[in-house]
Short mmCIF file of C-alpha atoms and ligand atoms in Angstrom, two decimals:
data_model
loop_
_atom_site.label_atom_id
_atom_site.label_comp_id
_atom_site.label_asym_id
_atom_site.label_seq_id
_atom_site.Cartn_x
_atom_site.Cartn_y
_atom_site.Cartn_z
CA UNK V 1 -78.43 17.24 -58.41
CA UNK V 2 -75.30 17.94 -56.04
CA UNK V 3 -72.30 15.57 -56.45
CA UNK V 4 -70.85 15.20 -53.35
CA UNK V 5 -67.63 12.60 -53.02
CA UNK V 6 -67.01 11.59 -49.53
CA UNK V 7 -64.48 9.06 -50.52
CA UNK V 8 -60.92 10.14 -50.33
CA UNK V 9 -59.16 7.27 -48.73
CA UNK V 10 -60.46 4.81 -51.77
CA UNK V 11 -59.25 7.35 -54.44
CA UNK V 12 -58.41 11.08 -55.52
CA UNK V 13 -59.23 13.15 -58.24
CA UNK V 14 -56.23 14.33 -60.38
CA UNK V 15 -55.96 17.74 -59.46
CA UNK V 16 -55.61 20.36 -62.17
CA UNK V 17 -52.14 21.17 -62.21
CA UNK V 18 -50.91 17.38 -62.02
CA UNK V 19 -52.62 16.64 -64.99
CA UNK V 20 -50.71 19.63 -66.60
CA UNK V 21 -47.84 18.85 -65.75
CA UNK V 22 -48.21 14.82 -67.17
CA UNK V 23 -50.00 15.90 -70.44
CA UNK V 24 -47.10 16.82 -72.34
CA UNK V 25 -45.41 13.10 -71.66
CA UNK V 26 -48.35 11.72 -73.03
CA UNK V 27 -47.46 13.12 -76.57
CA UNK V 28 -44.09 15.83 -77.62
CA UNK V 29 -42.45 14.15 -74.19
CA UNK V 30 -42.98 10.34 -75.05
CA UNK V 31 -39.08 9.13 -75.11
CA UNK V 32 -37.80 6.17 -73.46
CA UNK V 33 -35.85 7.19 -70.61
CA UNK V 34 -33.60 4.75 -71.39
CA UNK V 35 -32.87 5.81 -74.80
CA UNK V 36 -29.30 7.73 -74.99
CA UNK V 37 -30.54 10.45 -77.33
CA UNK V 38 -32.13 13.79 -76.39
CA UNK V 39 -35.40 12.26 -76.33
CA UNK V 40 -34.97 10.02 -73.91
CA UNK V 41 -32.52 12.13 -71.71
CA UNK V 42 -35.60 14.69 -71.59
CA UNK V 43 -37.96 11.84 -69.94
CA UNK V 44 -35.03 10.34 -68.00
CA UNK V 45 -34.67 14.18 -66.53
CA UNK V 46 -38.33 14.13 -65.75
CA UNK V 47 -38.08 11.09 -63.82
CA UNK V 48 -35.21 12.68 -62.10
CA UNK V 49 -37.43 15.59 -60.84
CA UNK V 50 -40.01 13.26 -59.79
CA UNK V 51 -37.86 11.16 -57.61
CA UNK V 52 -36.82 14.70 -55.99
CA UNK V 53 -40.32 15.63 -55.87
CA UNK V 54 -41.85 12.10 -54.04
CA UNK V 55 -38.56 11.65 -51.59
CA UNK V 56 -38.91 15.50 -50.41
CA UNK V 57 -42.01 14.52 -49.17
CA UNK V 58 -41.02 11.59 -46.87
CA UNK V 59 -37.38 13.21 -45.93
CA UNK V 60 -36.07 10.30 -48.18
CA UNK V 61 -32.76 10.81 -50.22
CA UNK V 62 -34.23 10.70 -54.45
CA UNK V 63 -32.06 7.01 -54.42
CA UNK V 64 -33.97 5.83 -51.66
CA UNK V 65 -37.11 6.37 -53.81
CA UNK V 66 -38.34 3.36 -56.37
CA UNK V 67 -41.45 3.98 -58.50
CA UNK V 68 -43.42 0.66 -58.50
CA UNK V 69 -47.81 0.54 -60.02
CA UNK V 70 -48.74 1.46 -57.07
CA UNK V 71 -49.24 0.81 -53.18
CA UNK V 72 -50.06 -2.41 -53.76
CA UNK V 73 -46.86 -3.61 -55.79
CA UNK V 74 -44.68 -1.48 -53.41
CA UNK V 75 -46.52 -4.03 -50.06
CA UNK V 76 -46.22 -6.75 -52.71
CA UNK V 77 -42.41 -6.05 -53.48
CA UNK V 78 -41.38 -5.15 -49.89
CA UNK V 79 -42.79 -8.53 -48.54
CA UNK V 80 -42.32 -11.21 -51.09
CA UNK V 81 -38.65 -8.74 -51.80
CA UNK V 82 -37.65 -9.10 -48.02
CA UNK V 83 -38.93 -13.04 -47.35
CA UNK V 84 -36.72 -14.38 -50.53
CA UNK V 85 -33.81 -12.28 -49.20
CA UNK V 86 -34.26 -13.31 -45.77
CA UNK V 87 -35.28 -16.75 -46.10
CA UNK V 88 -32.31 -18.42 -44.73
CA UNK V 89 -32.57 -16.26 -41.53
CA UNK V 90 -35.89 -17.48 -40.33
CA UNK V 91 -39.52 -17.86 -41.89
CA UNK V 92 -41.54 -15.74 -39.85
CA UNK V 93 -43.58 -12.40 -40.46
CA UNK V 94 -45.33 -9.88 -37.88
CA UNK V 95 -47.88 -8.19 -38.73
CA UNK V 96 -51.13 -6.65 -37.66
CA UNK V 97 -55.28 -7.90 -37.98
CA UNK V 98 -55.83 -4.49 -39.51
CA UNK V 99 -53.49 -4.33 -42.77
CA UNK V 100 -54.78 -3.57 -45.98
CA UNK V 101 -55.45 -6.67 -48.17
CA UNK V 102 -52.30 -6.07 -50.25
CA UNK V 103 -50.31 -6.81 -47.24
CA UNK V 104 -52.74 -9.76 -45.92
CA UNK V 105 -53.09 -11.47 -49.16
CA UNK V 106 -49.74 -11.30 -49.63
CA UNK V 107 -49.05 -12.96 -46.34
CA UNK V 108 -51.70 -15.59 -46.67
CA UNK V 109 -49.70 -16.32 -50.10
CA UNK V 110 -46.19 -16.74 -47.87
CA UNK V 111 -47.66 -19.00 -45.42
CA UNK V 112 -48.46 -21.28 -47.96
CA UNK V 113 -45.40 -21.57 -48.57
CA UNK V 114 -44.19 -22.32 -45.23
CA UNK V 115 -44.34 -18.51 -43.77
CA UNK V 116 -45.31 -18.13 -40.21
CA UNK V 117 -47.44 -14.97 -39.75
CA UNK V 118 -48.20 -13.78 -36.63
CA UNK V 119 -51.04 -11.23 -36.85
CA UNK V 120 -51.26 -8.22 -33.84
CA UNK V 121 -54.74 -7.49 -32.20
CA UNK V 122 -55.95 -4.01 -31.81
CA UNK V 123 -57.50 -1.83 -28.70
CA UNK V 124 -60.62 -0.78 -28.40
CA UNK V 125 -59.00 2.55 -29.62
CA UNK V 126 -57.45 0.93 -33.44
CA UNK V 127 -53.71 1.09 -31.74
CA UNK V 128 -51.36 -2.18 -31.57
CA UNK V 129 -49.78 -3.02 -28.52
CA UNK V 130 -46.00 -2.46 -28.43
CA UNK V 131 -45.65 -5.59 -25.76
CA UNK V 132 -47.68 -8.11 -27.98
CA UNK V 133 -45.28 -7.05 -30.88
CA UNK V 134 -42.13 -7.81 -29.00
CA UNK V 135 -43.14 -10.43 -26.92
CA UNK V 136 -43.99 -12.28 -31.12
CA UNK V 137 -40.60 -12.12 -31.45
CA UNK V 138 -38.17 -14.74 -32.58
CA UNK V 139 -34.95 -15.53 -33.26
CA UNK V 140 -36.67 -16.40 -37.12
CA UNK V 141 -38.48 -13.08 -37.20
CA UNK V 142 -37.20 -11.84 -40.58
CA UNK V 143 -39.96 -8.97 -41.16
CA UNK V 144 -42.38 -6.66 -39.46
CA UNK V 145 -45.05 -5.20 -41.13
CA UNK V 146 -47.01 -2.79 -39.54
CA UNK V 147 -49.53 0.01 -41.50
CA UNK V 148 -48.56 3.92 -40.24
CA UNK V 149 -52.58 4.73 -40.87
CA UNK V 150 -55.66 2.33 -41.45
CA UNK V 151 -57.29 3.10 -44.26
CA UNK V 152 -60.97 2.12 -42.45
CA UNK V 153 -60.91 3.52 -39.60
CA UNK V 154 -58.08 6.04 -39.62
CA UNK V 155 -55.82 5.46 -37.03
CA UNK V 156 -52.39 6.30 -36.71
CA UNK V 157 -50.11 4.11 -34.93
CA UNK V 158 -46.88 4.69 -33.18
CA UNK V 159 -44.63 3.38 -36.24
CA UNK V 160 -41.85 4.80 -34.58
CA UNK V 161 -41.57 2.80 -31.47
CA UNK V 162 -42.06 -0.24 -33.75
CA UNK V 163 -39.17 0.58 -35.84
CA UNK V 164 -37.13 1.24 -32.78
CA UNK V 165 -38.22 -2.18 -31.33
CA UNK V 166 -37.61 -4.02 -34.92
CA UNK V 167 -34.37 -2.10 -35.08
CA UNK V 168 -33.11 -3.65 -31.39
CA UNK V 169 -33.94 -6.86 -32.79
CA UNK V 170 -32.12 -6.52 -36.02
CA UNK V 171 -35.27 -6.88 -37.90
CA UNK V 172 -36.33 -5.48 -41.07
CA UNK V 173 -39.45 -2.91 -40.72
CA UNK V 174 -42.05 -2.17 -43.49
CA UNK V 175 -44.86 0.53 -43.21
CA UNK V 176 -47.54 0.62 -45.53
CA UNK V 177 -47.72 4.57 -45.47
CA UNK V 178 -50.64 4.72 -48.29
CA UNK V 179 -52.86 6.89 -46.08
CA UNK V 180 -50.55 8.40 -44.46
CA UNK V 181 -49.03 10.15 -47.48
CA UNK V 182 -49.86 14.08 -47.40
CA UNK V 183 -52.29 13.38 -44.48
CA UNK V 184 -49.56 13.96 -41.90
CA UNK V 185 -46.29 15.22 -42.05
CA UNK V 186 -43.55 11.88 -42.66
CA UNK V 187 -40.10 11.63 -42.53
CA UNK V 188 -38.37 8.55 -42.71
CA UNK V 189 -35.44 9.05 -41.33
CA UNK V 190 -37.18 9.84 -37.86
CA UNK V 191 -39.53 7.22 -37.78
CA UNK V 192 -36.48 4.97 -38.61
CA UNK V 193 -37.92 2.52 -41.12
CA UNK V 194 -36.13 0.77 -44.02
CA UNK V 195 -39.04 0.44 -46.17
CA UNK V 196 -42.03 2.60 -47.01
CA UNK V 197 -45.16 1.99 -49.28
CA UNK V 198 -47.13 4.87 -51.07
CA UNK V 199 -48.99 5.37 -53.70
CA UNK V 200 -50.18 8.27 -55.68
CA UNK V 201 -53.48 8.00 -56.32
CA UNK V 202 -54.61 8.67 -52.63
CA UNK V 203 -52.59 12.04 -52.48
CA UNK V 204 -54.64 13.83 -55.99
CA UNK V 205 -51.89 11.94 -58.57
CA UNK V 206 -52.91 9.19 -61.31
CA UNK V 207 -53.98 5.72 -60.65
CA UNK V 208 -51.17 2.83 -61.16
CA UNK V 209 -48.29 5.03 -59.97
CA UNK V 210 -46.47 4.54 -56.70
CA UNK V 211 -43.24 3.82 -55.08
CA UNK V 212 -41.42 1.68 -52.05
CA UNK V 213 -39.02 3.66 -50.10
CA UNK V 214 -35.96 1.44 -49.64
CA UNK V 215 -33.74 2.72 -46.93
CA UNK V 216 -30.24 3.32 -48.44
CA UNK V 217 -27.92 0.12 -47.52
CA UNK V 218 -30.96 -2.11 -47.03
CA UNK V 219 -31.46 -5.36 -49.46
CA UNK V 220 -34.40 -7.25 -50.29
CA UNK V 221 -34.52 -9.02 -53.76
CA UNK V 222 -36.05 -8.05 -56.97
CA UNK V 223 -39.72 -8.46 -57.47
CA UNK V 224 -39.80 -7.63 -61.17
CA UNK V 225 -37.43 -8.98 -63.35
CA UNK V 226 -35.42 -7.44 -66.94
CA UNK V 227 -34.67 -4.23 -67.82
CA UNK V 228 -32.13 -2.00 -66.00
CA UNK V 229 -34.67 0.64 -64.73
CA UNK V 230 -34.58 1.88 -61.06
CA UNK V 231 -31.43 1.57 -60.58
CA UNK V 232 -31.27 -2.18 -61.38
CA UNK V 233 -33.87 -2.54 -58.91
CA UNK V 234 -37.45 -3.11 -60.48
CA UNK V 235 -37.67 -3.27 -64.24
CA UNK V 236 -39.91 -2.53 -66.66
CA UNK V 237 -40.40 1.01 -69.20
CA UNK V 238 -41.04 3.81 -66.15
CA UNK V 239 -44.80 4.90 -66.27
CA UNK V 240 -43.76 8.48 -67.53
CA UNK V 241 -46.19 10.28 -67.13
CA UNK V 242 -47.63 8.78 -64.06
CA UNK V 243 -44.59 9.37 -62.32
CA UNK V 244 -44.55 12.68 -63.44
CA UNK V 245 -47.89 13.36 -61.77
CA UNK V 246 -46.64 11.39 -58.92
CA UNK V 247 -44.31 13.82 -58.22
CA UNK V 248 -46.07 16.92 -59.22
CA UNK V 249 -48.78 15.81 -56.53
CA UNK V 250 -46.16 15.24 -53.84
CA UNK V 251 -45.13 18.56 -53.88
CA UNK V 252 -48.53 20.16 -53.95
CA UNK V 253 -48.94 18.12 -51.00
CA UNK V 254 -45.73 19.24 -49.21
CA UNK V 255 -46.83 22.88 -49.94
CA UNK V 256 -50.37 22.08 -48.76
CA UNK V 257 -50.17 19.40 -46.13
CA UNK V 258 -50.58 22.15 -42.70
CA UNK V 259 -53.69 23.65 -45.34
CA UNK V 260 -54.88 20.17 -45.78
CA UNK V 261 -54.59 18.85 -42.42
CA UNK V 262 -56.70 21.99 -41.42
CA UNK V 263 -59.47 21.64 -43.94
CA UNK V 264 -59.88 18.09 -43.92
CA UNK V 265 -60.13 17.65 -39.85
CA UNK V 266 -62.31 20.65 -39.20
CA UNK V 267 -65.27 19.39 -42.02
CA UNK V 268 -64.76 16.05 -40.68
CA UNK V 269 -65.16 16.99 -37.01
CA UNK V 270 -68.46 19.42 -38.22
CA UNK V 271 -69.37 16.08 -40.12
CA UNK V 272 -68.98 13.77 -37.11
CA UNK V 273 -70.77 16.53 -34.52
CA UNK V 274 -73.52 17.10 -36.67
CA UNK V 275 -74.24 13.40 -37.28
CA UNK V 276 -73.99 12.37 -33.59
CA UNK V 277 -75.93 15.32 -32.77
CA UNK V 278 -78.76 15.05 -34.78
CA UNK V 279 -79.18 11.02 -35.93
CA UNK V 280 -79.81 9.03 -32.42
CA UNK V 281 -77.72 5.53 -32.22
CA UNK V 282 -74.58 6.53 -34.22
CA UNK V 283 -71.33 5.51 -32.41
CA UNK V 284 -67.67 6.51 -33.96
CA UNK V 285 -65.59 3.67 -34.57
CA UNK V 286 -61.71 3.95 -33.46
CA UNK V 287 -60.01 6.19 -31.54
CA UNK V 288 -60.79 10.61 -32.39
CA UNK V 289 -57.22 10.93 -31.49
CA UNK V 290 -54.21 10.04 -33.59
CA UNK V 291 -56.55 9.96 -36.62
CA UNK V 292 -56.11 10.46 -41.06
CA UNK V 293 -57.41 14.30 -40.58
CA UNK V 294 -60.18 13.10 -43.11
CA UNK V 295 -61.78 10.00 -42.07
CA UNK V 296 -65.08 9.16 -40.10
CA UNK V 297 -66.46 5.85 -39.47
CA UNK V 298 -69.67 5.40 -38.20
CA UNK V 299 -72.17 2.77 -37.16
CA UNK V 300 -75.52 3.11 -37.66
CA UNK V 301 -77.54 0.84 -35.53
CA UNK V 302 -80.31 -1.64 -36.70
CA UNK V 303 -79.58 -0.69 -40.33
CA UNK V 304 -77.27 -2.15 -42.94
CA UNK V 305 -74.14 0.35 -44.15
CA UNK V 306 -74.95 -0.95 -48.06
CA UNK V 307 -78.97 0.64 -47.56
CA UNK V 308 -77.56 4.08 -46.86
CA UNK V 309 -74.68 3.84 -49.33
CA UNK V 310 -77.10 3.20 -52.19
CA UNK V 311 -79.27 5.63 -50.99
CA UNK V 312 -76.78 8.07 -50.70
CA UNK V 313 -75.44 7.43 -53.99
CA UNK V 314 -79.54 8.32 -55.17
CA UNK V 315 -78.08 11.45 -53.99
CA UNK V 316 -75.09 12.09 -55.76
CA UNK V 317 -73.31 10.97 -53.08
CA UNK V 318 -70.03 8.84 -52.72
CA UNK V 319 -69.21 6.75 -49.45
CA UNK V 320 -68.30 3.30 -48.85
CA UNK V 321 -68.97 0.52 -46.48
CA UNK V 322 -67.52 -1.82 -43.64
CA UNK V 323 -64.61 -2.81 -46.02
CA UNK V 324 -63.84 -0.16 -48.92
CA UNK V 325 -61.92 -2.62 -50.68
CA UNK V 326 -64.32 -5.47 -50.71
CA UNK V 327 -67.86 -3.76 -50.87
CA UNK V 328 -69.02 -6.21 -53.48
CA UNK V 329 -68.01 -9.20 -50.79
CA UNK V 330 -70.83 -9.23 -47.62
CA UNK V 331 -67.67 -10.67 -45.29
CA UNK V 332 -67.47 -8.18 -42.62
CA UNK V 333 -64.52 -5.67 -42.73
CA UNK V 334 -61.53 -7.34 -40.94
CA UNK V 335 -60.37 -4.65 -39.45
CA UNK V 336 -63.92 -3.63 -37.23
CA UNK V 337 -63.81 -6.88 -36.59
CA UNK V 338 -60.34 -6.69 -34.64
CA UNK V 339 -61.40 -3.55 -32.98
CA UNK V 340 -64.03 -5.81 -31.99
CA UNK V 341 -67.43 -3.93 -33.40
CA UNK V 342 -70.17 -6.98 -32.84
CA UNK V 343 -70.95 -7.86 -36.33
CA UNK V 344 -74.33 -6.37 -36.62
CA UNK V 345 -73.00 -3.24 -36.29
CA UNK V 346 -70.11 -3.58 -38.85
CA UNK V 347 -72.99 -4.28 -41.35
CA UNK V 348 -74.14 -0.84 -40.35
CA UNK V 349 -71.40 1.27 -41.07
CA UNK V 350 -70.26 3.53 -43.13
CA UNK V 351 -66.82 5.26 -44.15
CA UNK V 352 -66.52 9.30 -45.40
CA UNK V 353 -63.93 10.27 -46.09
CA UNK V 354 -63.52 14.17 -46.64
CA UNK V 355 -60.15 16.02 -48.47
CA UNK V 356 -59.21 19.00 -50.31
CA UNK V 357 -61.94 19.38 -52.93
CA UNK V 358 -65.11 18.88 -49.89
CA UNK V 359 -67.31 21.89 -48.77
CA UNK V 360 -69.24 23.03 -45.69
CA UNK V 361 -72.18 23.00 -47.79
CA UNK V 362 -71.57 19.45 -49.30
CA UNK V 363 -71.09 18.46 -45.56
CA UNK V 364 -74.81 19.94 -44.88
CA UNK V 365 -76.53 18.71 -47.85
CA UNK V 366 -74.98 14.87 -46.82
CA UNK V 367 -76.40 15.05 -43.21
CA UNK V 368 -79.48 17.05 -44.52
CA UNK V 369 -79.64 13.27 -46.71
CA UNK V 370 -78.33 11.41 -44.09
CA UNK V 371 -81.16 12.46 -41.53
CA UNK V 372 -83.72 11.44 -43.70
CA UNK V 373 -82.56 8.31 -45.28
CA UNK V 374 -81.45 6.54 -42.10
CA UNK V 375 -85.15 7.48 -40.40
CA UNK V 376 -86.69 5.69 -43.52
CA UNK V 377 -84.53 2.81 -43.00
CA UNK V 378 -84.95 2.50 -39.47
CA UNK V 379 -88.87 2.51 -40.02
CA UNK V 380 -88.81 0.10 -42.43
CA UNK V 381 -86.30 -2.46 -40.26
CA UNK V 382 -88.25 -1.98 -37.11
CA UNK V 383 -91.73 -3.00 -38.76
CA UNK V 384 -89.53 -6.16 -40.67
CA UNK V 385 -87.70 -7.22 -37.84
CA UNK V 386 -87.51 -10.24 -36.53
CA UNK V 387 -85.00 -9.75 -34.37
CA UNK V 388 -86.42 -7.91 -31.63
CA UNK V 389 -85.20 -4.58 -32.59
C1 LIG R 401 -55.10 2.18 -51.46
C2 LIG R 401 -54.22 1.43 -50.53
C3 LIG R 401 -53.28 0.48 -50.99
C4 LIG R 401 -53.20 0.08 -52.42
O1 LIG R 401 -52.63 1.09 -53.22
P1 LIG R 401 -52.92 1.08 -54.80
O2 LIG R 401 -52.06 2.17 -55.32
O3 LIG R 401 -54.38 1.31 -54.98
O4 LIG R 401 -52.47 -0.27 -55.29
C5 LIG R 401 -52.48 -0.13 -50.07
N1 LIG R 401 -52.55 0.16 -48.77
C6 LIG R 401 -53.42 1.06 -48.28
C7 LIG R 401 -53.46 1.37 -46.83
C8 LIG R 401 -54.29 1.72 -49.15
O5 LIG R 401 -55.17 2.59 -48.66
#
């Protein structure tokens, strides 16, 4: 049977010449790079290169770049980092319905505390509104927080009018750049934020490697506490070899984003046409413009998103539902829900997600499956429904 993954935006595969490249720190390479001996200067080097590697990517300066476990520490960090900083400025966050849960768990957690968190809607279109975001606003706004591309539905919004607005104010702006990452071209120094998430497991490096982008004269505390690593900044042994691979995929992806780009949006776009062509009730969810060059959402009316997942999967195929993140919880995804999809039809969708490793022919052989499996399921609802279907 094939084995087709259409699920990109939840994870990579480590490409080939990543895991090269991180092997060797695994075993001969293993030295502290804190250690003062040759050993350890040869990791400490390696981390070096990495740093070069990650901030070439985002038009960062290497200092500006601080490897953290992953997106989720880096949102973690540049929140909780930024509010105990901050704290005696004001108590209040903005941020936006559609963040990823590492962002609005993390919120939830500050106004517990006494945070106020004002959340911005979406369009119909999966874009915030630049007026809504100023006019929330206050003379205790210490933070805004608003994701460069949606890891659901793929849209890309206008980070750098948010910074420039954030910047007027003298507020602190955050992006969670996680999908954006080698998806579209970044530079931080245009869009004008002082701190970046990303992650490397989303651009074809190892799981539990990441970093936050920290704008060079910009303070927010420590999240981590002890050793001196990071430039004093978050401590704790570096993850060698996932940093490593970090930065080995960063550069692949600087070499290969325009190749990427390409690929990725023109078997998406044959993906979306042939599935609107040829399955009746299908509707794209967010905006076609401004969009990660590899993801689709799509409802499927009168059927449930889970049905054709594990049917799929029957398949050898990988998607995911409503809400990657939470596909073993039945709450419907958060952020359809702010682009204001009527429940029933968020518990028909489904996310692909298509990158460098995808194939016209795997693109066939899932609508080929598709076709099939959503008839079946549409049969069987229509003779069980009850609710006039
Ligand atoms: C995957 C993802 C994260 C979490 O990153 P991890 O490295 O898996 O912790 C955060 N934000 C977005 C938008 C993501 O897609």
């Amino acid at each position: 049977m094939r084995n087709v993954y259409l699920d990109y935006s939840a994870t990579t595969p480590v490409k080939e010449e990543v895991l090269k490249e991180m092997i060797p720190y695994f075993t001969e390479k293993f030295g502290n790079p804190s250690s003062l001996y040759d050993k350890g200067l040869e990791s400490k080097d390696a981390v070096t290169h990495a740093r070069e590697q990650v901030a070439a990517l985002i038009n960062a300066k290497p200092a500006e770049i601080y490897f953290t476990a992953g997106g989720t520490e880096s949102d973690n960090w540049a929140v909780f980092g930024a509010c105990e900083k901050l704290k005696s400025k004001g108590n209040h966050i903005i941020t936006t319905k559609i963040e990823h849960h590492a962002m609005l768990h993390s919120c939830a957690f500050l106004e517990k505390q006494g945070y106020e968190v004002t959340y911005l809607d979406i369009d119909k279109d999966g874009f915030i509104d630049l007026k809504q975001l100023e006019d929330a606003i206050t003379d205790k706004t210490i933070l805004i927080s608003v994701m460069l591309v949606n890891n659901e539905i793929g849209t890309i919004q206008p980070i750098k009018e948010v910074a420039a607005i954030a910047k007027k104010h003298g507020i602190l702006i955050h992006t969670d750049a996680v999908q954006g990452l080698g998806n579209l071209p970044i530079d931080v120094k245009d869009l004008g934020v002082d701190l970046m998430s990303v992650s490397s497991h989303k651009i074809y490096g190892p799981k539990g490697s990441g970093a936050l982008y920290i704008r060079k004269g910009v303070s927010i505390s420590n999240y981590l506490h002890g050793g001196a690593q990071e430039n004093r900044r978050r401590a704790g042994t570096e993850n060698l070899a996932g940093i490593v691979g970090f930065g080995k995929a960063a550069e692949i992806a600087k070499n290969n984003l325009e190749n990427h780009i390409k690929h990725c949006s023109e078997l998406r776009n044959y993906l979306k046409d042939r599935i609107i062509a040829e399955i009746p009730d299908t509707y794209v969810n967010g905006t076609m413009e401004k969009r990660h060059p590899g993801n689709l959402n799509i409802t499927f009316k009168y059927i449930e998103g889970e049905s054709i997942l594990l049917l799929l999967n029957q398949f050898g195929i990988s998607v995911s539902t409503g809400s990657a993140c939470s596909s073993t919880s039945l709450e419907p995804s958060h952020v359809l829900s702010a682009l204001g999809v009527p429940v029933e039809m968020i518990h028909g969708t489904v996310r692909f997600t298509v990158g460098d490793f995808t194939t016209k022919e795997d693109i066939d052989y899932v609508v080929d499956n598709l076709k099939t499996i959503v008839a079946k399921l549409r049969e069987i609802s229509s003779v069980n429904s009850t609710k006039g279907w």
